[in-house]
Coordinates of C-alpha atoms in Angstrom, one line a residue:
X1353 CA 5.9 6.5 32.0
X1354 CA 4.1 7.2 28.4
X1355 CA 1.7 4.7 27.2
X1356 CA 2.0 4.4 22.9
X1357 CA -0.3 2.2 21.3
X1358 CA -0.2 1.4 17.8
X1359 CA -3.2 0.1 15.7
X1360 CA -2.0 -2.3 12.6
X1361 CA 0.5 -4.4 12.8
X1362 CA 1.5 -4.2 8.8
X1363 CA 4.4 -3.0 7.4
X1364 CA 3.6 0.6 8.6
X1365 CA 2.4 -0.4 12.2
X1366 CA 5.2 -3.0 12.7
X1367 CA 7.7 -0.7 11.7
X1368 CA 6.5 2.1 13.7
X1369 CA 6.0 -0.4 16.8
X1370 CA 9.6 -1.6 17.0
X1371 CA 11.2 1.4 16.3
X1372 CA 9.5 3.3 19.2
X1373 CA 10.4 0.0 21.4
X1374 CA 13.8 0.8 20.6
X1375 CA 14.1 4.5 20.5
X1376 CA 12.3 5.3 23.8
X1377 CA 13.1 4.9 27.3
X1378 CA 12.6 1.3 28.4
X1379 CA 10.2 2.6 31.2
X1380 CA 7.6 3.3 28.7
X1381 CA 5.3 1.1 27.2
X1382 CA 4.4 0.0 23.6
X1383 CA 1.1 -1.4 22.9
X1384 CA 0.0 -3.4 19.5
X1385 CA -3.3 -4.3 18.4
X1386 CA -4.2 -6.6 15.4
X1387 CA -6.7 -9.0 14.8
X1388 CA -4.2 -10.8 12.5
X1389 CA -1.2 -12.5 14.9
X1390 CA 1.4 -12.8 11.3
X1391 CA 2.9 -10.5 9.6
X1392 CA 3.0 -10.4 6.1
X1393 CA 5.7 -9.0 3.8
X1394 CA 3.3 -8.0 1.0
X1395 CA 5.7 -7.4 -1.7
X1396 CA 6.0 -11.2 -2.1
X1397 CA 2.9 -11.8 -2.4
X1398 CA 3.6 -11.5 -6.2
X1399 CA 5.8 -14.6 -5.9
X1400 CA 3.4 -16.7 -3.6
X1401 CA 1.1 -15.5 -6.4
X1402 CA 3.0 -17.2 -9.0
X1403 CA 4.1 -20.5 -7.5
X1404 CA 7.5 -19.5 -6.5
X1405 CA 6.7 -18.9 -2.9
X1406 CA 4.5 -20.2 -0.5
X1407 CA 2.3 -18.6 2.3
X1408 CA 4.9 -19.8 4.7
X1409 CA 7.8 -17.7 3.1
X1410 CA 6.1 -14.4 3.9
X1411 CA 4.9 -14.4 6.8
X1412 CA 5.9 -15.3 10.6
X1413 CA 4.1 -15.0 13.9
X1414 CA 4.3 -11.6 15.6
X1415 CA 5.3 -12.7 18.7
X1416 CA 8.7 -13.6 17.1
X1417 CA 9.9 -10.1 17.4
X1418 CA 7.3 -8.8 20.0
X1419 CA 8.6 -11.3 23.2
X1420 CA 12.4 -9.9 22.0
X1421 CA 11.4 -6.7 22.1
X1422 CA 8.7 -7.2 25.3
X1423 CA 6.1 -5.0 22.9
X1424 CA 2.6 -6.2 24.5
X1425 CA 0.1 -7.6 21.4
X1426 CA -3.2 -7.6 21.9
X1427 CA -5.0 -9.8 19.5
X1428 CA -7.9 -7.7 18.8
X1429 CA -10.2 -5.6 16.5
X1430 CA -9.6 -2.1 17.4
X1431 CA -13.6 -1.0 17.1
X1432 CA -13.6 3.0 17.7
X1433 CA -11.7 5.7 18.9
X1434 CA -12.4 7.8 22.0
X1435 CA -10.1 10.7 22.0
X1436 CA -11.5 12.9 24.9
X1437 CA -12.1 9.7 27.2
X1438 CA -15.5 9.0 28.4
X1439 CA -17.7 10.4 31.2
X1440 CA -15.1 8.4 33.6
X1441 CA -12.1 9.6 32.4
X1442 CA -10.8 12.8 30.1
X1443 CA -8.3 10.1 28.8
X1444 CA -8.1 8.9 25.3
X1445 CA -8.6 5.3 25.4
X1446 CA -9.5 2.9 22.1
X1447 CA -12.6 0.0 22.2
X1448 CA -11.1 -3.2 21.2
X1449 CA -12.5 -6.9 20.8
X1450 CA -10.3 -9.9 21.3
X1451 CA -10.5 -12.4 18.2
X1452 CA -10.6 -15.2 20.3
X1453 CA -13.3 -14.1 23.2
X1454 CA -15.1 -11.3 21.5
X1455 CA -15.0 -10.0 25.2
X1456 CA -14.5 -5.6 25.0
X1457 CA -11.5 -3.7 26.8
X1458 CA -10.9 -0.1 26.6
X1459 CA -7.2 0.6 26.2
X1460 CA -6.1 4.4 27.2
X1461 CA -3.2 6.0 25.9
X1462 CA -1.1 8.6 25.9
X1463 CA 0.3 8.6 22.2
X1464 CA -2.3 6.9 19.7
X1465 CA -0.2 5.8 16.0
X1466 CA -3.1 4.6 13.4
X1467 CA -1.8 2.2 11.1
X1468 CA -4.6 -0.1 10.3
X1469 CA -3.6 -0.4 6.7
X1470 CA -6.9 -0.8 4.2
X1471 CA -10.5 -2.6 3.9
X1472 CA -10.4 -4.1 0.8
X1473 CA -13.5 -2.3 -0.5
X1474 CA -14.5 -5.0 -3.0
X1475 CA -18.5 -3.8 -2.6
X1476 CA -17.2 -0.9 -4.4
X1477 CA -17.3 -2.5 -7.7
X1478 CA -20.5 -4.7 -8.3
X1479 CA -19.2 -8.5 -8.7
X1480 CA -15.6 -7.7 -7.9
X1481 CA -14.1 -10.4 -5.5
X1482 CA -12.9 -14.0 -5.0
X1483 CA -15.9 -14.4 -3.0
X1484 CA -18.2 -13.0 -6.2
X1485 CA -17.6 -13.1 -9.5
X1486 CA -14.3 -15.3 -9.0
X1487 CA -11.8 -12.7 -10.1
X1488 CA -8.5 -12.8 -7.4
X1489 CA -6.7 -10.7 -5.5
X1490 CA -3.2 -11.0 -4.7
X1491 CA -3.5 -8.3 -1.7
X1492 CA -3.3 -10.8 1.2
X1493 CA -1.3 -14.2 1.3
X1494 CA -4.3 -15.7 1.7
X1495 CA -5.4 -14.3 -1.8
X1496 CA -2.3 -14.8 -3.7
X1497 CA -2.3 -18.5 -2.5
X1498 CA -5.7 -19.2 -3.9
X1499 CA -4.7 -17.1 -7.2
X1500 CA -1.8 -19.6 -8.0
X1501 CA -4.0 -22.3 -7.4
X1502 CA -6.4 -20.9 -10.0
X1503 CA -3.2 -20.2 -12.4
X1504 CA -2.5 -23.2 -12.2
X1505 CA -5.5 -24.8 -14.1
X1506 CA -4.9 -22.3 -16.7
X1507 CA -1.8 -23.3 -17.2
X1508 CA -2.9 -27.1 -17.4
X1509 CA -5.7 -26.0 -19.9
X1510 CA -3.1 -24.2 -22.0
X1511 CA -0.7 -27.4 -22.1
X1512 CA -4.0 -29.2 -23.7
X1513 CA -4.0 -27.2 -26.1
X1514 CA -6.8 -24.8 -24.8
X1515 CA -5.7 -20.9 -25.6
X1516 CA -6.8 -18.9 -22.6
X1517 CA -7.4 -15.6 -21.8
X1518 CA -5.7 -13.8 -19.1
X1519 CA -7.4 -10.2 -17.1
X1520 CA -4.7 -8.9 -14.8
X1521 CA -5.1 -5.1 -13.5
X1522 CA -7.4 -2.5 -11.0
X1523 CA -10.9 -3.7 -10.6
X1524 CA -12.5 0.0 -10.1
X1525 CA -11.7 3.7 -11.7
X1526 CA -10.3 5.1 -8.4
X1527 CA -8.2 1.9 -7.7
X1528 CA -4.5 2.0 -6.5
X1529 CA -1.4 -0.5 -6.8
X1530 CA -0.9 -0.4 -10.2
X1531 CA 2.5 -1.3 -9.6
X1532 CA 1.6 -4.7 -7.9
X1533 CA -0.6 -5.5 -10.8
X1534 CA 1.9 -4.4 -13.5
X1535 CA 4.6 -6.5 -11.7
X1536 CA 1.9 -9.7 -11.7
X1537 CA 1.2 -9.9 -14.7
X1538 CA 4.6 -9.7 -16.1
X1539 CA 5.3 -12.7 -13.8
X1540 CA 2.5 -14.1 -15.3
X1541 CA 4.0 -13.2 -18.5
X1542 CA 7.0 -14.5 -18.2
X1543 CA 6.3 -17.9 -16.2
X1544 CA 3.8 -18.7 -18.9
X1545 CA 7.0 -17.8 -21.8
X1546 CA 9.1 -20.2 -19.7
X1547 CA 7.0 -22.8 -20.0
X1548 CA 7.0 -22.2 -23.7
X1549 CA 3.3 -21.2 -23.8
X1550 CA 2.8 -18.1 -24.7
X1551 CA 1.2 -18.9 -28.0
X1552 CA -1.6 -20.2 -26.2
X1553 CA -2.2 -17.3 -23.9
X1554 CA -4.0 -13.9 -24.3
X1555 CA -2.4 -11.7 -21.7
X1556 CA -4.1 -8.2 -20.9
X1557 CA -3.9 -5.4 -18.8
X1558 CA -6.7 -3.7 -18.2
X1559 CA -6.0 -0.2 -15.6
X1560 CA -7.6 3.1 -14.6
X1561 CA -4.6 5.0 -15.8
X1562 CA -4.5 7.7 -18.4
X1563 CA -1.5 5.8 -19.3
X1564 CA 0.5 2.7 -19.0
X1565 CA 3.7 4.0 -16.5
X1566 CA 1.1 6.7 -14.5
X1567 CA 1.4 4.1 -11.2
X1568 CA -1.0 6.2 -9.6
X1569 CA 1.9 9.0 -8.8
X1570 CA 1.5 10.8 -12.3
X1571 CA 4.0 9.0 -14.1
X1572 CA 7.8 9.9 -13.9
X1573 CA 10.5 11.4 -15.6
X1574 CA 13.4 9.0 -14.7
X1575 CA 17.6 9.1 -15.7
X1576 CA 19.0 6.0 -17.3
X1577 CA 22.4 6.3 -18.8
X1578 CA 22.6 10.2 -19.5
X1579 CA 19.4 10.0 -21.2
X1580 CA 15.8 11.0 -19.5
X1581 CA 12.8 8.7 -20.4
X1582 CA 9.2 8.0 -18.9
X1583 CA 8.2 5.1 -17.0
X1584 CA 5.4 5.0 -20.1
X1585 CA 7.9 3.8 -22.5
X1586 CA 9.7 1.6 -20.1
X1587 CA 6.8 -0.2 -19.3
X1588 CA 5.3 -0.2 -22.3
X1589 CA 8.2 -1.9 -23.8
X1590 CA 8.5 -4.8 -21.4
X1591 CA 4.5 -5.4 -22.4
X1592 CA 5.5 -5.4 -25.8
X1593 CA 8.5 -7.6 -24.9
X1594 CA 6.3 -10.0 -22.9
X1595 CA 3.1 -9.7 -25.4
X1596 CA 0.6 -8.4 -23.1
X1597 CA -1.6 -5.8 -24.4
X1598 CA -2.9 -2.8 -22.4
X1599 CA -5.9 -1.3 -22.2
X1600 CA -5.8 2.4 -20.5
X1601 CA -8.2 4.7 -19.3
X1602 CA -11.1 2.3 -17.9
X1603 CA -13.7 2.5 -14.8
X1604 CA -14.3 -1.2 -13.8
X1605 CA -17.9 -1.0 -12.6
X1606 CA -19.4 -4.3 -12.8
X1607 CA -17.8 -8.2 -12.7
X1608 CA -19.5 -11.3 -13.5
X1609 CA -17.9 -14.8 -14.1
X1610 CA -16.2 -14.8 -17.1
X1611 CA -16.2 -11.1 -18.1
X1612 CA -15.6 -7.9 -17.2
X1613 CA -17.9 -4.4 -17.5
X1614 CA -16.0 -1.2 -17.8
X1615 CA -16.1 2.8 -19.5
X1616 CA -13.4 3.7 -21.2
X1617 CA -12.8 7.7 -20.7
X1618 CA -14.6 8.2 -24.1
X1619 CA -18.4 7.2 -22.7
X1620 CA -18.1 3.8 -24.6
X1621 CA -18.9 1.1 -22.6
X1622 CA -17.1 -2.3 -23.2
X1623 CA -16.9 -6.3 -21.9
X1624 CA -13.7 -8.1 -21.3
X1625 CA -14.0 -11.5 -21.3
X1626 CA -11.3 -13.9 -19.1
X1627 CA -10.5 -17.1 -18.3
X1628 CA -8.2 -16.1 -15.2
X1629 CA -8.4 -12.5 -13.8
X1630 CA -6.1 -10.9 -11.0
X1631 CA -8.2 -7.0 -10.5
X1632 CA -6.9 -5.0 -7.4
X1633 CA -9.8 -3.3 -5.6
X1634 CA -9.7 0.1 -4.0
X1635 CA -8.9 0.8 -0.9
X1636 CA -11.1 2.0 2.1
X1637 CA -10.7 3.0 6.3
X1638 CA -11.4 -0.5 7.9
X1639 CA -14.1 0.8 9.5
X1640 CA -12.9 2.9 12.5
X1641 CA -15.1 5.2 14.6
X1642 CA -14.3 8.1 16.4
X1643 CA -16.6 8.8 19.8
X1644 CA -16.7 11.4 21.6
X1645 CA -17.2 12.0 25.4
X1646 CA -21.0 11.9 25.6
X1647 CA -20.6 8.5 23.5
X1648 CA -21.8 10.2 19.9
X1649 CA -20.2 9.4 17.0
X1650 CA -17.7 11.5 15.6
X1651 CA -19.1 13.2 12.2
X1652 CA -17.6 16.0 11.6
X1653 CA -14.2 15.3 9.8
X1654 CA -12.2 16.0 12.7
X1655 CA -11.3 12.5 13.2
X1656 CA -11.6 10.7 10.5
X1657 CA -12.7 11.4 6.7
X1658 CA -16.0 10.2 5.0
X1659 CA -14.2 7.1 3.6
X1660 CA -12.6 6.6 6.7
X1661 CA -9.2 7.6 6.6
X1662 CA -7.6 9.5 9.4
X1663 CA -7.5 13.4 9.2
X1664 CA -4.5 14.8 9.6
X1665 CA -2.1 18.0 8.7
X1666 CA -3.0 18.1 4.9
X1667 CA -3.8 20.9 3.5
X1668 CA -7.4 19.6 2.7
X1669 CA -8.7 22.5 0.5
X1670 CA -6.0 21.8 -1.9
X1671 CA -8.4 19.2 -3.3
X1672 CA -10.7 22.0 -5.3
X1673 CA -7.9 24.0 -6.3
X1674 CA -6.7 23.3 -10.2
X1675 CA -4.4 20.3 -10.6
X1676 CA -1.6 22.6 -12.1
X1677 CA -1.5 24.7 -8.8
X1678 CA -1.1 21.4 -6.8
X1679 CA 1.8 20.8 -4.9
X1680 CA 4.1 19.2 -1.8
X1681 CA 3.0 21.8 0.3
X1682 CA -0.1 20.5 0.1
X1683 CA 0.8 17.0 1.9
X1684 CA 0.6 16.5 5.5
X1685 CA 4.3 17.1 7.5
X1686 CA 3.3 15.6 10.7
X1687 CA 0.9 13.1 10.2
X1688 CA -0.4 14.5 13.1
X1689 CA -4.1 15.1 13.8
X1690 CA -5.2 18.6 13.8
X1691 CA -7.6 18.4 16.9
X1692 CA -6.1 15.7 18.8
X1693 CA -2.3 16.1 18.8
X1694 CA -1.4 12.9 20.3
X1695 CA -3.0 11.1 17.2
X1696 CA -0.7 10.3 14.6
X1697 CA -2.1 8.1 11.3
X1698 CA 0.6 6.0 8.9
X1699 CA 0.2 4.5 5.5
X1700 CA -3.0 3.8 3.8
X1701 CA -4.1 4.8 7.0
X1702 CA -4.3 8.9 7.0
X1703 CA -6.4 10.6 4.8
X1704 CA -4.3 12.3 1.4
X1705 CA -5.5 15.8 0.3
X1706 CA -6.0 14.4 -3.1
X1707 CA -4.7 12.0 -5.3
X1708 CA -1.1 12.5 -7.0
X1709 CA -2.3 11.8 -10.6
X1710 CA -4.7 13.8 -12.3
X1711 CA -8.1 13.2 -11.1
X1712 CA -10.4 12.9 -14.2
X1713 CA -13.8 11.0 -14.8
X1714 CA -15.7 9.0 -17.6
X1715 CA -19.2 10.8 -19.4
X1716 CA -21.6 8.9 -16.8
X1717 CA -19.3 10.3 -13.7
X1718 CA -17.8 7.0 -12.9
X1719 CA -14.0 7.8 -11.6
X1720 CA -10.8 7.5 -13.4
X1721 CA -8.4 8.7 -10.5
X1722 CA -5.9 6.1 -9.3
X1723 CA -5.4 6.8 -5.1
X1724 CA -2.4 7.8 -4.3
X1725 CA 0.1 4.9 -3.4
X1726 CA 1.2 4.5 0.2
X1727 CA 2.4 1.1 0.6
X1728 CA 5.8 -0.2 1.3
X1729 CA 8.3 1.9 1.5
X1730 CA 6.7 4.4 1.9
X1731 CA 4.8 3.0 4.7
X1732 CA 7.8 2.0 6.7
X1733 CA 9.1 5.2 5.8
X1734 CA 6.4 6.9 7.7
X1735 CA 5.9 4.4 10.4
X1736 CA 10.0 5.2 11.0
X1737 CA 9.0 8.7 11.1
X1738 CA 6.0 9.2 13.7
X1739 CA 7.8 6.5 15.6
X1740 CA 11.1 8.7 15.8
X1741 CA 8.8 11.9 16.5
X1742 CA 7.0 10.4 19.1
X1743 CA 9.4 8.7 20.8
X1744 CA 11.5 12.2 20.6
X1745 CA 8.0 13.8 21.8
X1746 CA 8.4 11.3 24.7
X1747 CA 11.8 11.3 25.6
X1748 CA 12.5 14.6 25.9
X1749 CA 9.2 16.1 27.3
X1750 CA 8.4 18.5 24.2
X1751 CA 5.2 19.9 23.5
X1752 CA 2.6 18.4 21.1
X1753 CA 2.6 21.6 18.7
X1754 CA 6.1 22.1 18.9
X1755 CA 8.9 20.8 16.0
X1756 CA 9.0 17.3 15.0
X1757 CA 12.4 15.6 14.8
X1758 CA 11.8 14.3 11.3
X1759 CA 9.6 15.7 8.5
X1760 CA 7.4 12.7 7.5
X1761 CA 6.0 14.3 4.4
X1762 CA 5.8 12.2 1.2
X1763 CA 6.5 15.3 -0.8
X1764 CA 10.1 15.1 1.0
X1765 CA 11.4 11.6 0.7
X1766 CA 12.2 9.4 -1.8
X1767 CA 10.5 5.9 -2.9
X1768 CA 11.7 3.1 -4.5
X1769 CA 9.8 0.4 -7.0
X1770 CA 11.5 -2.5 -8.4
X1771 CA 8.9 -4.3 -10.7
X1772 CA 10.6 -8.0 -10.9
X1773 CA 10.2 -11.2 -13.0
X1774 CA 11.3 -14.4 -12.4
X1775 CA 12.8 -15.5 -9.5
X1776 CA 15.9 -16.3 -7.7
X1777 CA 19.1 -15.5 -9.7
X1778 CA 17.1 -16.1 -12.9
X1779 CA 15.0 -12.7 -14.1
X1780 CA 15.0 -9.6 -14.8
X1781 CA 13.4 -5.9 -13.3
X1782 CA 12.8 -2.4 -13.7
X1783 CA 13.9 -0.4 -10.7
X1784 CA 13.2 3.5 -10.1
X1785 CA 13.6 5.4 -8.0
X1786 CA 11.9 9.0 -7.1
X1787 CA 12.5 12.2 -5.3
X1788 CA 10.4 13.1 -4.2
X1789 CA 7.4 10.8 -3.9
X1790 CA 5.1 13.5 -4.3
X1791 CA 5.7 15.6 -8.0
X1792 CA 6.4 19.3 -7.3
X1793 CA 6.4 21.6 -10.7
X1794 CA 7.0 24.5 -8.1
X1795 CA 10.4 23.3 -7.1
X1796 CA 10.9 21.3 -10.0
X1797 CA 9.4 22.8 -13.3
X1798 CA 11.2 20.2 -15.8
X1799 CA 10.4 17.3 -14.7
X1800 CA 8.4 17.3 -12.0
X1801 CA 11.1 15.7 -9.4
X1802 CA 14.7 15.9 -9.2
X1803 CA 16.1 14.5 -12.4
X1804 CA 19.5 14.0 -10.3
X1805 CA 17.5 11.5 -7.8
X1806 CA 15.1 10.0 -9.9
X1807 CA 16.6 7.1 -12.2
X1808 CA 15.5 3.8 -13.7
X1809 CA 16.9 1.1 -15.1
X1810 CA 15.9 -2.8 -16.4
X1811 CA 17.9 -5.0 -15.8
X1812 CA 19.0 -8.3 -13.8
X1813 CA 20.8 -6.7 -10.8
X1814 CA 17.0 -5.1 -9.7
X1815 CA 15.9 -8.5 -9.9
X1816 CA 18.5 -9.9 -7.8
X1817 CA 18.0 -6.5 -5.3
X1818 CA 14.3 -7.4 -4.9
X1819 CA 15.1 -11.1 -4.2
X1820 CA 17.8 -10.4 -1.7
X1821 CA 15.2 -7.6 0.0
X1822 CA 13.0 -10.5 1.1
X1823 CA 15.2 -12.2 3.4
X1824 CA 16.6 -8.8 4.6
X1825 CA 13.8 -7.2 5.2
X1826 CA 12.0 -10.5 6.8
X1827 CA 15.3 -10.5 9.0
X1828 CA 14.6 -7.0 9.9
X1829 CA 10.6 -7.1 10.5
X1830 CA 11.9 -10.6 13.3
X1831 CA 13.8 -7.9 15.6
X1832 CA 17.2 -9.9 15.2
X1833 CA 20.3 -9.1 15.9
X1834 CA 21.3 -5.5 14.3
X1835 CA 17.8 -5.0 12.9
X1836 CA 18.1 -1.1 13.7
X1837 CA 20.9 -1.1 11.1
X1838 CA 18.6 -1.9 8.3
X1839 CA 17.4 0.8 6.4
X1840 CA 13.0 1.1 5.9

């Protein structure tokens, strides 16, 4: 019998946790640790941000799906890592807390998935934060809650008579999920044009991109009706559409109530004021340490990287080559750790050789480099994949360094976006798709990706996809009946 434990119980860790419950032998054991006992389908959040959802739409208990399944949760901070054991045992195990006690237990394992999802670095930008300056989030369900609660006063202000000034975007130069914050504030947008108000309402976008449509993947080249257009000017026209004005090439470094301090790539350095302001901080480990047997803190890199992200098969050195000589080769196969081959990391959780859009910086230093997305599908992608690979690992006695079953690189499998607005059968939304994630001017000179695979197109039948996806994949994340069936 194989012991897997999986740490995370987001939409990479959940995904990766039932499918290894039902692809390997019913002798073995799957183990979950969280410190949060819901899941969260964090795509909606942009709805529960808005007032057309609540809380209580996205999320459900875990122990929904985890009693069907008989997956054991442990409710728990997962603290540090041993991977060679301790001075009692050569066996992995991880140190975790229980939420409720705070009492310790050291869990061994045979297979360790990490899949912890991000910190929410808001210290990274001086200010930033619900808890600071008063600018929202829209990250957690908790977040987006209080964000429509805010909106909502704005809204009331602007039936008064009281123009307002709306900041939605990334709260720090090496920020990611610019496609969450593109899809709020055209929500924002348009629920303020539905209520016939948008004459009273300054709506702005404020990013770290070199340009509206990079999304922190360089931008693509997408196929719409025999003709090949950017995401720039498909973005840029529903902003133009929805009057929101953009405002590109910025390092958020400081937040104070009321306004916002950034660098534009040109040295100047400029205020923002706001009445309401939605800014998406970056993303960090949560905080993970790796020990080794004598009980000393893992430093080296093996384990995990200086901003705590798991180390695995990248092809790290890629990072100081010149961005033209980058490519998918460069991206991690296995997700596998080098050192410790029964370590596998998922999502935000693994450490990316570099980011996907050009990295670049302002005069004083400060970045300008969106991280590389790796939420939702793509997460679920890859928690499918290690989960299929380990279970495979598992089930048929193969060696650690031997072939995986599936290649779980991002540089080999498609993602979808679908930037909505509105809600139910009423809106509209841009949906593209890419192949691959990961641009590769190697295999594809033209455009980057392959043109044949990588379309876009606005309209209402992406809006009425993205609604419908809820329920499915909600249905999906519960274990019910045919689940398996559903594609990630």
């Amino acid at each position: 019998m194989a012991r897997v434990v999986v740490i995370g119980a987001g939409i990479s860790g959940h995904t990766a946790a039932i499918n290894l419950k039902h692809k390997l032998k019913k002798s073995n054991e799957v183990i979950v640790i969280s410190p949060n006992s819901l899941y969260q389908w964090i795509p909606s959040n942009i709805w529960v941000g808005t007032g057309h959802m609540t809380a209580e739409q996205v999320i459900f208990p875990l122990s929904i799906p985890y009693k069907k399944l008989k997956i054991d949760f442990r409710h728990a901070y997962a603290r540090s890592i041993h991977p060679d054991g301790d001075s009692k045992s050569d066996k992995g195990f991880v140190r975790i807390e229980y939420v409720d006690s705070g009492k310790f237990e050291d869990l061994q394992y045979d297979y360790l998935i990490n899949s912890t999802g991000p910190k929410l670095n808001f210290d990274a930008t001086e200010g930033l934060g619900p808890n600071k300056s008063g600018t929202l989030s829209i990250c957690t369900y908790e977040h987006a809650t209080q964000a429509w609660g805010e909106l909502q006063k704005i809204i009331d202000k602007m039936k008064k008579g009281q123009k307002q000034k709306i900041v939605i975007g990334l709260g720090n130069g090496g920020a990611t999920c610019q496609g969450a914050a593109v899809e709020y504030v055209l929500n924002v947008a348009n629920l303020i044009k539905s209520k016939g108000l948008e004459n009273m309402a300054d709506i702005n976008y404020i990013t770290n991109e070199f340009m509206v449509g990079d999304l922190g993947m360089g931008g693509a080249y997408v196929r719409n009706n025999g003709y090949v257009a950017h995401t720039k000017n498909i973005i840029e026209s529903l902003f133009t559409e929805f009057g929101i004005k953009w405002h590109t090439k910025n390092s958020v470094y400081k937040v104070e109530p009321g306004k916002i301090f950034y660098e534009h790539i040109d040295g100047e350095e400029k205020v923002l004021e706001y009445d309401f302001s939605m800014l998406i901080p970056p993303f960090s480990g949560v905080g993970l340490k790796g020990i080794d047997k004598q009980g000393n803190e893992i430093t080296d890199g093996s384990l995990f990287k200086p901003n705590g992200l798991m180390t695995v098969d990248a092809d790290y050195s890629s990072a100081s080559k010149p961005y033209h000589e980058w490519s998918g080769e460069d991206w991690p196969s296995r997700l596998q750790n080098p050192t410790w081959k029964n370590i596998f990391a998922t999502g935000i959780a693994f450490a990316p050789p570099h980011s996907i859009s050009k990295p670049r910086t302002t005069p004083s230093g400060r970045p300008l480099t969106p991280a590389p997305p790796r939420t939702g599908m793509p997460s679920a992608v890859m928690g499918n994949a290690v989960a299929t690979n380990v279970a495979d690992l598992i089930n048929n006695n193969k060696p650690l360094d031997g072939k995986l079953k599936i290649n779980a690189s991002m540089a080999r499998f498609a993602s979808i976006c679908v930037v909505s607005m509105g809600y139910g059968f009423r809106g509209i939304a841009g949906t593209m798709s890419v192949y691959p994630t990961i641009p590769d001017f190697k295999k594809y000179p033209d455009f980057g990706r392959d043109i044949e695979y990588t379309m876009g197109e606005p309209g209402i039948a992406g809006h009425w996809f993205k609604w419908v996806m809820h329920y499915v994949f909600m249905y999906k994340a519960k274990a019910n009946p045919g689940w398996y069936l559903i594609p990630d």
